[in-house]
Amino acid sequence: MSTSPGRAVRSRITSLLPSRADVARIRRDPRRDLLAGLTVAVVALPLALGFGVSSGLGAEAGLATAVVAGALAAVFGGSNLQVSGPTGAMTVVLVPIVAQYGPTAVLTVGLMAGVMLLVLALLRAGRCMQYVPAPVIEGFTLGIAGVIGLQQVPNALGVPKPDGDKVLVVTWHAVEEFAKAPNWTALALAACVVVLMLAGGRWRPAVPFSIVAVIAATVVAQVAHLGVKPIGDLPSGLPAPSLSFLDLHSLGSLLAPAVAVAALAALESLMSAAAADAMTVGQRHDPDRELLGQGLANIAAPLFGGVPATGAIARTAVNVRTGAGSRLAALTHAAVLALIVFAAAPLVSRIPLAALAGVLIATAIRMVEVGSLKAMAKATRSDALILVLTAVATLALDLVYAVVIGLVVAGALALRAVAKQARFGQVPLDRGDHTAEEHALLAEHIVAYRIDGPLFFAAAHRFLQELTEVAEIRVVVLRMSRVSAMDATGALVLKDAVEKLRRRGILVLASGIRPGQRKALDSVGALDLLRHEGRHYATTPEAIRAARDHLEMAGVVAAVPAQKAVPQNAVPKNTDIREEAVR
C-alpha cells in the first residue's frame, strides 16, 4: 500500500520535532547542565552585546537574539550541545545590508532567511554539509576571524565608524581618523582587554576572562572618569513581538541578502554542530533538524528586534568543555541572559564600547587554529590554494561568494586530479595457442588498448587525441572493463574517435562493456559502432577472435587455427588473460 503525499509530509515534519529522548536526556544530570548553561551565559553576554553593536542594530538586538533564538534553537535544533545566538560571521554579512538598506531591513532579511531554512530542513538538505571540503571551512574561518577583528578597529580606536560596507576600506578610514585625533584611552582599554583574555585564557582556561575583562574595564572607566563611549541605554526587558518592520514591497529587493543569510546560517550552524560532535563521545547531531531549529529561531528573533542567528562555535565549545550533556544547558544560557536583560540593563549600559571591541578582537584571534592551518597548507598544494583563496575572498568580497569560490576551485582541482587517474595504453595481444609466426602476423594488423579509470569530460579529449593517432592498423580492440565511470561527454568523444577510425578503414571493437557504460554509449549512438555483426564481446579473447575472422574475410591474413579454451588453473606464462584483464 503506497503512502499518500500528505502522510509522507506529516511523517517528515514529525521526525524533525523534539522527542521523548530529548526529555530523557535532560533528566540524566540537570545539575551539570545548569552549571554549564550559567558558564556559557557569562561568556556569551559580552559577545552578544558586541555583535549587536557591530551589526548596526545596537546591543539590545544582540541580547534579544541570544535570548529568543538561543532558546528556540536549543529546543528544536538537531544538536544536544549547540548554543545559538548572534555571531561574528553573521555580523560580517549584516553590515553591508544595514549600509545599503537600513537597520529595519535586517529584520525582514532574518525573517525571510528563517523561512528558507525551514524549507531546506523539509527538503533534507542538511546532509549536503558533508560535501564541503575541509580547506574551504578552514579558509572561511580564517577570513571570518580577519573580518571580525577589522570590524572592531573603529571602536577600539575610539573613533566614529566611517561610512561604507567594505571592511578593509572602513578600517583604513578609521585609522586615518585616529591619526588626526588619537584617542589613546580607548586604544589602551581595548588592548588591555585583549591581553587579559588571551593571557588569562592560557593561564586558567576554565575562568571566563571575557566577562572579567569587561567588568574590570567598566569599573576602571567609571572610577577614573576616562570619558570613553559606553554602550548606552538599554531597554529593561524584551520588546513585545511585532511585525511592524515588515514591508512587503521590499521583499523582492531583499531576496538576495536573505539567501546569503540563510546560506551562512545553515553553513555555520552545521559546522558548529559537527565540531560539538567531534569534541564528545556518543553525541551525533541531526543536520536536518538543526536547520529546522535555526529556521524557527530566525523567524522569531526579528519579531523581538533581534538580528539573524546561527550556531556559535565558540559558545558551543565552552558548553561542551564545561560538561553539558543535554539541551538544558543551552536553555539555561538563554534564561540567564534574559534575567540580565530584565535586572541588570542599567549596569550593562555602562560597558565601554572599546572593551567590547577588545573582547571581539581576542575572540577573532582565538578562532585562528594555527595547527590546523599548518596541516592544511602542508597537505597538498591544492588544499593550500583553496584555503588561501577562500580566506582572501572572505576579506575582499563576502562570505557566500567566498564559499562559492572555494567550492568551485576545490571541485575543479578534484576533477583535475581524477582526470589524471585515467590511463590509456596499448597492451599485448593474447598469444593463445598461435605460433610465433601467426601471432606476429596478427600483431601487425590488430592493436588492443586498455582504458583505466574514469572516461568523462575532464579526461575524454586527451583520450580522443591518443586513440586517433593509431596508424597502419586494421582493427582496434578497446578493453573497457576497467573504465570506472563514463559520462555523456566521454561517450560522445569515444563515438567521435570510432567514427574517425572507421573513415580510415579501421574496425573498432570493444570488450568488457559494463551495464552503466552501455547506457551512456547507447544514449549517444556509440554502442552500435562498437558492435561487429550485432555482437557484444564480454572478453578480450572473444574480440580478438572476431578481429581475426574479420581479417581472414578481408583476405589480409591467412586462416589460422581457432584458439583452444584455456583452463582457469592453467593460464600460460606471459599471457594477458587473467580474470580482470581478459575483458
CSV table of N, CA, C and O in Angstrom, one decimal, residues 122-210:
chain,number,residue,atom,x,y,z
A,122,LEU,N,12.9,20.7,5.5
A,122,LEU,CA,11.9,19.7,4.9
A,122,LEU,C,12.5,19.0,3.7
A,122,LEU,O,12.1,17.9,3.4
A,123,LEU,N,13.4,19.7,2.9
A,123,LEU,CA,14.0,19.0,1.8
A,123,LEU,C,15.1,18.1,2.1
A,123,LEU,O,15.8,17.5,1.3
A,124,ARG,N,15.4,18.1,3.4
A,124,ARG,CA,16.5,17.3,4.0
A,124,ARG,C,17.9,17.6,3.3
A,124,ARG,O,18.7,16.8,2.9
A,125,ALA,N,18.1,18.9,3.3
A,125,ALA,CA,19.4,19.4,2.7
A,125,ALA,C,20.5,19.5,3.6
A,125,ALA,O,21.6,19.8,3.2
A,126,GLY,N,20.3,19.2,4.9
A,126,GLY,CA,21.3,19.3,5.9
A,126,GLY,C,22.5,18.4,5.6
A,126,GLY,O,23.7,18.8,6.0
A,127,ARG,N,22.3,17.3,5.0
A,127,ARG,CA,23.4,16.3,4.8
A,127,ARG,C,24.4,16.8,3.7
A,127,ARG,O,25.4,16.2,3.5
A,128,CYS,N,24.0,17.9,3.0
A,128,CYS,CA,24.9,18.4,2.0
A,128,CYS,C,26.2,19.0,2.6
A,128,CYS,O,27.2,19.2,1.9
A,129,MET,N,26.2,19.3,3.9
A,129,MET,CA,27.3,19.9,4.5
A,129,MET,C,28.6,19.0,4.4
A,129,MET,O,29.7,19.4,4.4
A,130,GLN,N,28.3,17.6,4.4
A,130,GLN,CA,29.5,16.7,4.3
A,130,GLN,C,30.3,16.9,3.1
A,130,GLN,O,31.4,16.3,3.0
A,131,TYR,N,29.7,17.5,2.1
A,131,TYR,CA,30.5,17.7,0.8
A,131,TYR,C,31.3,19.0,0.8
A,131,TYR,O,32.0,19.2,-0.3
A,132,VAL,N,31.3,19.8,1.8
A,132,VAL,CA,32.2,21.0,1.9
A,132,VAL,C,33.6,20.6,2.3
A,132,VAL,O,33.8,20.0,3.4
A,133,PRO,N,34.6,20.8,1.4
A,133,PRO,CA,35.9,20.3,1.8
A,133,PRO,C,36.5,21.1,3.0
A,133,PRO,O,36.2,22.3,3.2
A,134,ALA,N,37.4,20.4,3.7
A,134,ALA,CA,38.0,21.0,4.9
A,134,ALA,C,38.8,22.3,4.6
A,134,ALA,O,38.7,23.2,5.4
A,135,PRO,N,39.5,22.4,3.5
A,135,PRO,CA,40.2,23.6,3.3
A,135,PRO,C,39.3,24.8,3.1
A,135,PRO,O,39.6,26.0,3.4
A,136,VAL,N,38.1,24.6,2.5
A,136,VAL,CA,37.1,25.7,2.4
A,136,VAL,C,36.7,26.1,3.8
A,136,VAL,O,36.6,27.4,4.0
A,137,ILE,N,36.4,25.2,4.7
A,137,ILE,CA,36.0,25.6,6.0
A,137,ILE,C,37.1,26.3,6.8
A,137,ILE,O,36.8,27.3,7.4
A,138,GLU,N,38.3,25.8,6.6
A,138,GLU,CA,39.4,26.5,7.3
A,138,GLU,C,39.6,27.9,6.8
A,138,GLU,O,39.9,28.8,7.5
A,139,GLY,N,39.6,28.0,5.5
A,139,GLY,CA,39.8,29.3,4.9
A,139,GLY,C,38.7,30.3,5.2
A,139,GLY,O,38.9,31.5,5.5
A,140,PHE,N,37.5,29.8,5.2
A,140,PHE,CA,36.3,30.5,5.6
A,140,PHE,C,36.4,31.0,7.0
A,140,PHE,O,36.2,32.2,7.3
A,141,THR,N,36.8,30.2,7.9
A,141,THR,CA,37.0,30.6,9.4
A,141,THR,C,38.1,31.6,9.5
A,141,THR,O,38.0,32.6,10.3
A,142,LEU,N,39.2,31.4,8.8
A,142,LEU,CA,40.3,32.4,8.9
A,142,LEU,C,39.9,33.7,8.4
A,142,LEU,O,40.2,34.8,9.0
A,143,GLY,N,39.1,33.7,7.3
A,143,GLY,CA,38.7,35.0,6.7
A,143,GLY,C,37.7,35.7,7.6
A,143,GLY,O,37.8,36.9,7.8
A,144,ILE,N,36.8,34.9,8.3
A,144,ILE,CA,35.8,35.5,9.2
A,144,ILE,C,36.6,36.1,10.4
A,144,ILE,O,36.2,37.2,10.9
A,145,ALA,N,37.6,35.4,10.9
A,145,ALA,CA,38.4,35.9,12.0
A,145,ALA,C,39.0,37.3,11.6
A,145,ALA,O,39.0,38.2,12.4
A,146,GLY,N,39.5,37.4,10.4
A,146,GLY,CA,40.1,38.6,10.0
A,146,GLY,C,39.1,39.7,9.9
A,146,GLY,O,39.3,40.9,10.3
A,147,VAL,N,37.9,39.4,9.4
A,147,VAL,CA,36.8,40.4,9.2
A,147,VAL,C,36.3,40.9,10.6
A,147,VAL,O,36.1,42.1,10.8
A,148,ILE,N,36.1,40.0,11.5
A,148,ILE,CA,35.6,40.3,12.8
A,148,ILE,C,36.6,41.3,13.5
A,148,ILE,O,36.3,42.3,14.1
A,149,GLY,N,37.9,40.9,13.4
A,149,GLY,CA,38.9,41.8,14.0
A,149,GLY,C,39.0,43.2,13.4
A,149,GLY,O,39.0,44.2,14.1
A,150,LEU,N,38.9,43.3,12.1
A,150,LEU,CA,38.9,44.6,11.4
A,150,LEU,C,37.7,45.4,11.7
A,150,LEU,O,37.8,46.6,11.8
A,151,GLN,N,36.5,44.7,11.9
A,151,GLN,CA,35.3,45.5,12.2
A,151,GLN,C,35.4,46.2,13.5
A,151,GLN,O,34.7,47.2,13.7
A,152,GLN,N,36.2,45.7,14.4
A,152,GLN,CA,36.3,46.3,15.8
A,152,GLN,C,37.3,47.5,15.8
A,152,GLN,O,37.4,48.2,16.9
A,153,VAL,N,38.0,47.7,14.8
A,153,VAL,CA,39.1,48.8,14.8
A,153,VAL,C,38.5,50.2,15.1
A,153,VAL,O,39.0,50.9,16.0
A,154,PRO,N,37.3,50.6,14.5
A,154,PRO,CA,36.8,51.9,14.9
A,154,PRO,C,36.6,52.1,16.4
A,154,PRO,O,37.0,53.1,17.0
A,155,ASN,N,35.9,51.1,17.0
A,155,ASN,CA,35.6,51.2,18.5
A,155,ASN,C,36.8,51.1,19.3
A,155,ASN,O,37.0,51.7,20.3
A,156,ALA,N,37.8,50.2,18.8
A,156,ALA,CA,39.0,50.1,19.6
A,156,ALA,C,39.8,51.3,19.6
A,156,ALA,O,40.5,51.6,20.5
A,157,LEU,N,39.7,52.1,18.5
A,157,LEU,CA,40.5,53.3,18.4
A,157,LEU,C,39.7,54.5,18.9
A,157,LEU,O,40.3,55.6,19.0
A,158,GLY,N,38.4,54.3,19.3
A,158,GLY,CA,37.6,55.4,19.9
A,158,GLY,C,37.2,56.4,18.8
A,158,GLY,O,37.1,57.6,19.2
A,159,VAL,N,37.0,56.0,17.6
A,159,VAL,CA,36.6,57.0,16.5
A,159,VAL,C,35.2,56.5,16.0
A,159,VAL,O,34.9,55.4,16.1
A,160,PRO,N,34.5,57.5,15.5
A,160,PRO,CA,33.2,57.1,14.9
A,160,PRO,C,33.4,56.2,13.7
A,160,PRO,O,34.4,56.3,13.0
A,161,LYS,N,32.5,55.3,13.6
A,161,LYS,CA,32.6,54.3,12.5
A,161,LYS,C,32.4,55.0,11.1
A,161,LYS,O,31.3,55.6,10.9
A,162,PRO,N,33.4,54.9,10.2
A,162,PRO,CA,33.2,55.6,8.9
A,162,PRO,C,32.1,54.9,8.1
A,162,PRO,O,31.8,53.7,8.3
A,163,ASP,N,31.6,55.6,7.1
A,163,ASP,CA,30.6,55.0,6.3
A,163,ASP,C,31.2,54.0,5.3
A,163,ASP,O,32.4,54.1,4.9
A,164,GLY,N,30.4,53.0,4.9
A,164,GLY,CA,30.9,52.0,4.0
A,164,GLY,C,30.6,50.6,4.4
A,164,GLY,O,30.3,50.4,5.6
A,165,ASP,N,30.6,49.7,3.4
A,165,ASP,CA,30.3,48.3,3.8
A,165,ASP,C,31.5,47.4,3.5
A,165,ASP,O,31.4,46.2,3.7
A,166,LYS,N,32.6,47.9,3.0
A,166,LYS,CA,33.8,47.1,2.8
A,166,LYS,C,34.7,47.2,4.0
A,166,LYS,O,35.2,48.3,4.3
A,167,VAL,N,34.9,46.1,4.7
A,167,VAL,CA,35.6,46.2,6.0
A,167,VAL,C,37.0,46.8,5.8
A,167,VAL,O,37.5,47.5,6.7
A,168,LEU,N,37.7,46.5,4.8
A,168,LEU,CA,39.1,47.0,4.6
A,168,LEU,C,39.1,48.5,4.4
A,168,LEU,O,40.0,49.2,5.0
A,169,VAL,N,38.1,49.0,3.6
A,169,VAL,CA,38.0,50.4,3.4
A,169,VAL,C,37.7,51.2,4.7
A,169,VAL,O,38.2,52.2,5.1
A,170,VAL,N,36.7,50.6,5.4
A,170,VAL,CA,36.2,51.2,6.7
A,170,VAL,C,37.4,51.2,7.7
A,170,VAL,O,37.6,52.3,8.4
A,171,THR,N,38.1,50.2,7.8
A,171,THR,CA,39.3,50.1,8.7
A,171,THR,C,40.3,51.2,8.4
A,171,THR,O,40.8,51.8,9.2
A,172,TRP,N,40.6,51.3,7.1
A,172,TRP,CA,41.6,52.3,6.7
A,172,TRP,C,41.1,53.7,7.0
A,172,TRP,O,41.9,54.5,7.5
A,173,HIS,N,39.9,54.0,6.8
A,173,HIS,CA,39.4,55.4,7.1
A,173,HIS,C,39.4,55.6,8.6
A,173,HIS,O,39.7,56.7,9.1
A,174,ALA,N,39.1,54.5,9.4
A,174,ALA,CA,39.2,54.6,10.9
A,174,ALA,C,40.6,55.0,11.4
A,174,ALA,O,40.8,55.8,12.3
A,175,VAL,N,41.6,54.3,10.8
A,175,VAL,CA,43.0,54.6,11.1
A,175,VAL,C,43.3,56.0,10.8
A,175,VAL,O,44.1,56.7,11.5
A,176,GLU,N,42.9,56.5,9.6
A,176,GLU,CA,43.1,57.9,9.2
A,176,GLU,C,42.5,58.9,10.3
A,176,GLU,O,43.2,59.9,10.6
A,177,GLU,N,41.3,58.6,10.7
A,177,GLU,CA,40.7,59.4,11.7
A,177,GLU,C,41.4,59.4,13.0
A,177,GLU,O,41.6,60.4,13.7
A,178,PHE,N,41.9,58.3,13.4
A,178,PHE,CA,42.7,58.1,14.6
A,178,PHE,C,44.0,58.9,14.5
A,178,PHE,O,44.4,59.6,15.5
A,179,ALA,N,44.6,58.9,13.4
A,179,ALA,CA,45.9,59.6,13.2
A,179,ALA,C,45.7,61.1,13.3
A,179,ALA,O,46.6,61.8,13.8
A,180,LYS,N,44.5,61.6,12.9
A,180,LYS,CA,44.2,63.0,13.0
A,180,LYS,C,44.0,63.4,14.5
A,180,LYS,O,44.4,64.5,14.9
A,181,ALA,N,43.3,62.6,15.2
A,181,ALA,CA,43.0,62.9,16.6
A,181,ALA,C,43.0,61.6,17.4
A,181,ALA,O,42.0,61.0,17.7
A,182,PRO,N,44.2,61.3,17.9
A,182,PRO,CA,44.4,60.0,18.6
A,182,PRO,C,43.6,59.9,19.9
A,182,PRO,O,43.6,60.9,20.7
A,183,ASN,N,42.9,58.8,20.2
A,183,ASN,CA,42.2,58.5,21.4
A,183,ASN,C,43.0,57.4,22.1
A,183,ASN,O,42.6,56.2,22.0
A,184,TRP,N,44.0,57.7,22.8
A,184,TRP,CA,44.9,56.7,23.4
A,184,TRP,C,44.2,55.9,24.5
A,184,TRP,O,44.5,54.8,24.8
A,185,THR,N,43.2,56.6,25.2
A,185,THR,CA,42.5,55.9,26.3
A,185,THR,C,41.7,54.7,25.8
A,185,THR,O,41.8,53.6,26.3
A,186,ALA,N,40.9,54.9,24.7
A,186,ALA,CA,40.1,53.8,24.1
A,186,ALA,C,41.1,52.7,23.6
A,186,ALA,O,40.8,51.5,23.9
A,187,LEU,N,42.1,53.1,23.0
A,187,LEU,CA,43.1,52.1,22.4
A,187,LEU,C,43.7,51.2,23.6
A,187,LEU,O,43.8,50.0,23.5
A,188,ALA,N,44.1,51.9,24.6
A,188,ALA,CA,44.7,51.2,25.8
A,188,ALA,C,43.7,50.3,26.5
A,188,ALA,O,44.0,49.2,26.8
A,189,LEU,N,42.4,50.8,26.6
A,189,LEU,CA,41.4,49.9,27.2
A,189,LEU,C,41.2,48.7,26.4
A,189,LEU,O,41.1,47.6,26.9
A,190,ALA,N,41.0,48.8,25.1
A,190,ALA,CA,40.8,47.7,24.2
A,190,ALA,C,42.0,46.7,24.2
A,190,ALA,O,41.8,45.5,24.3
A,191,ALA,N,43.2,47.3,24.2
A,191,ALA,CA,44.4,46.4,24.3
A,191,ALA,C,44.5,45.7,25.6
A,191,ALA,O,44.9,44.5,25.6
A,192,CYS,N,44.2,46.3,26.7
A,192,CYS,CA,44.2,45.6,28.0
A,192,CYS,C,43.3,44.4,28.0
A,192,CYS,O,43.5,43.4,28.6
A,193,VAL,N,42.1,44.6,27.5
A,193,VAL,CA,41.1,43.6,27.4
A,193,VAL,C,41.6,42.4,26.6
A,193,VAL,O,41.5,41.2,27.0
A,194,VAL,N,42.2,42.7,25.4
A,194,VAL,CA,42.7,41.6,24.6
A,194,VAL,C,43.8,40.9,25.3
A,194,VAL,O,43.8,39.6,25.3
A,195,VAL,N,44.7,41.6,25.9
A,195,VAL,CA,45.9,40.9,26.6
A,195,VAL,C,45.3,40.1,27.8
A,195,VAL,O,45.8,38.9,28.0
A,196,LEU,N,44.4,40.6,28.5
A,196,LEU,CA,43.9,39.9,29.7
A,196,LEU,C,43.1,38.6,29.2
A,196,LEU,O,43.3,37.5,29.8
A,197,MET,N,42.4,38.7,28.2
A,197,MET,CA,41.6,37.5,27.7
A,197,MET,C,42.6,36.4,27.1
A,197,MET,O,42.5,35.2,27.5
A,198,LEU,N,43.6,36.8,26.3
A,198,LEU,CA,44.5,35.9,25.7
A,198,LEU,C,45.4,35.3,26.8
A,198,LEU,O,45.6,34.0,26.8
A,199,ALA,N,46.0,36.1,27.6
A,199,ALA,CA,47.0,35.6,28.6
A,199,ALA,C,46.2,34.8,29.7
A,199,ALA,O,46.7,33.8,30.1
A,200,GLY,N,45.1,35.4,30.1
A,200,GLY,CA,44.4,34.7,31.2
A,200,GLY,C,43.8,33.3,30.7
A,200,GLY,O,43.8,32.4,31.4
A,201,GLY,N,43.4,33.3,29.4
A,201,GLY,CA,42.9,32.0,28.8
A,201,GLY,C,43.9,31.0,28.8
A,201,GLY,O,43.6,29.8,29.0
A,202,ARG,N,45.2,31.3,28.5
A,202,ARG,CA,46.3,30.3,28.5
A,202,ARG,C,46.6,29.9,30.0
A,202,ARG,O,47.0,28.8,30.2
A,203,TRP,N,46.5,30.8,30.9
A,203,TRP,CA,46.9,30.6,32.3
A,203,TRP,C,45.8,29.7,33.0
A,203,TRP,O,46.1,28.8,33.7
A,204,ARG,N,44.6,30.2,32.9
A,204,ARG,CA,43.5,29.5,33.5
A,204,ARG,C,42.3,29.3,32.5
A,204,ARG,O,41.4,30.2,32.5
A,205,PRO,N,42.3,28.3,31.7
A,205,PRO,CA,41.3,28.2,30.6
A,205,PRO,C,39.9,28.1,31.1
A,205,PRO,O,39.0,28.4,30.4
A,206,ALA,N,39.7,27.6,32.4
A,206,ALA,CA,38.4,27.4,32.9
A,206,ALA,C,37.7,28.7,33.3
A,206,ALA,O,36.5,28.8,33.5
A,207,VAL,N,38.5,29.8,33.5
A,207,VAL,CA,38.0,31.1,34.0
A,207,VAL,C,37.5,31.9,32.8
A,207,VAL,O,38.2,32.1,31.8
A,208,PRO,N,36.2,32.4,32.9
A,208,PRO,CA,35.7,33.3,31.8
A,208,PRO,C,36.3,34.7,31.8
A,208,PRO,O,35.7,35.6,32.3
A,209,PHE,N,37.5,34.8,31.3
A,209,PHE,CA,38.2,36.1,31.3
A,209,PHE,C,37.5,37.2,30.5
A,209,PHE,O,37.8,38.3,30.7
A,210,SER,N,36.6,36.8,29.6
A,210,SER,CA,36.0,37.8,28.8
A,210,SER,C,35.1,38.7,29.7
A,210,SER,O,35.2,39.9,29.7
